[in-house]
C-alpha positions as CSV (number, residue, x, y, z in Angstrom):
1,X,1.1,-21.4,27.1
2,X,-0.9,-22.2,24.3
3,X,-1.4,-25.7,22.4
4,X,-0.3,-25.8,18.7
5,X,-0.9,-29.1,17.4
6,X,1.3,-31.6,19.8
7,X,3.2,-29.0,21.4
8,X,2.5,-26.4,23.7
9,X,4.2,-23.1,22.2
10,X,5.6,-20.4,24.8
11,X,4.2,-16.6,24.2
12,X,7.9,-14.3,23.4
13,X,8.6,-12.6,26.5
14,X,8.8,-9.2,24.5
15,X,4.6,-10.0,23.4
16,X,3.3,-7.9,26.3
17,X,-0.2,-6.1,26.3
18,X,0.9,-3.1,26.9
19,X,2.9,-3.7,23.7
20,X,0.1,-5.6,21.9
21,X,-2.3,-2.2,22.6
22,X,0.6,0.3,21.1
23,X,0.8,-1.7,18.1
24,X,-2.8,-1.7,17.8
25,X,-2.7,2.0,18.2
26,X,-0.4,2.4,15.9
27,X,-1.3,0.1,13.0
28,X,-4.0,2.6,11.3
29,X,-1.0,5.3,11.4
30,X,1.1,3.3,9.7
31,X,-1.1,2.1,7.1
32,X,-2.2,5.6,6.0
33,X,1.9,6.3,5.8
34,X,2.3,3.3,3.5
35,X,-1.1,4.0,1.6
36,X,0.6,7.4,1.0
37,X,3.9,6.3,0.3
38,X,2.6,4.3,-2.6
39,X,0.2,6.6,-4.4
40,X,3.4,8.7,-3.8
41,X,5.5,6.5,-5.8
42,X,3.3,5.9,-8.3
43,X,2.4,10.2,-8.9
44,X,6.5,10.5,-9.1
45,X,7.7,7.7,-11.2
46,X,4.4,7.8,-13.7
47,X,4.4,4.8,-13.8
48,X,1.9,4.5,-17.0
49,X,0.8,0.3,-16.5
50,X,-0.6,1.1,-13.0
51,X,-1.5,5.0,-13.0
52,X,-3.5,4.4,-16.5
53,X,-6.5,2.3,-13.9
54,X,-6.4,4.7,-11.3
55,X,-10.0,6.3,-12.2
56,X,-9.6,10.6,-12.4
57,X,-5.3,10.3,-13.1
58,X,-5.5,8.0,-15.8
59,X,-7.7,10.3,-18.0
60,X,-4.4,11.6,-18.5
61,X,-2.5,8.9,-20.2
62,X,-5.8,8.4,-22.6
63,X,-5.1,12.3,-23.5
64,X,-1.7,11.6,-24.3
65,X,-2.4,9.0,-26.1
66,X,-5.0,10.6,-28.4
67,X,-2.8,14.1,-28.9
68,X,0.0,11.4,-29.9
69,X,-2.0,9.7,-32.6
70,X,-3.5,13.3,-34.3
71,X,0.4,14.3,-33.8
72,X,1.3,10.7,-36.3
73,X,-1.3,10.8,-38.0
């Protein structure tokens, strides 16, 4: 039991440590899946307000821009 302010909280039943150490495995694993997920996301929908600060990708977008303009102009 553990005291939170004036009432001692119960742990959940289903908070084990054998539980507690495969989330703790797992928790690096499933941050590199999301970290690729959305660099993922952001490569397919070129996405131009995002992708344009990403540092070697978004010498693209200033390329565009540039052949745009000489194309206008």
């Amino acid at each position: 039991m553990k005291f939170l302010g004036r009432r001692f909280v119960k742990a959940p039943k289903y908070l084990t440590p054998r539980r507690l150490e495969a989330v703790s495995n797992w928790s690096f694993t499933a941050g590199t899946y999301a970290a690729s997920a959305i660099v993922l996301l952001l490569f397919v929908t070129d996405w131009r307000v995002t992708n344009r600060f990403i540092p070697i990708y978004g010498r693209k977008f200033a390329e565009m821009d540039k052949a745009e303009e000489e194309r206008l102009n």
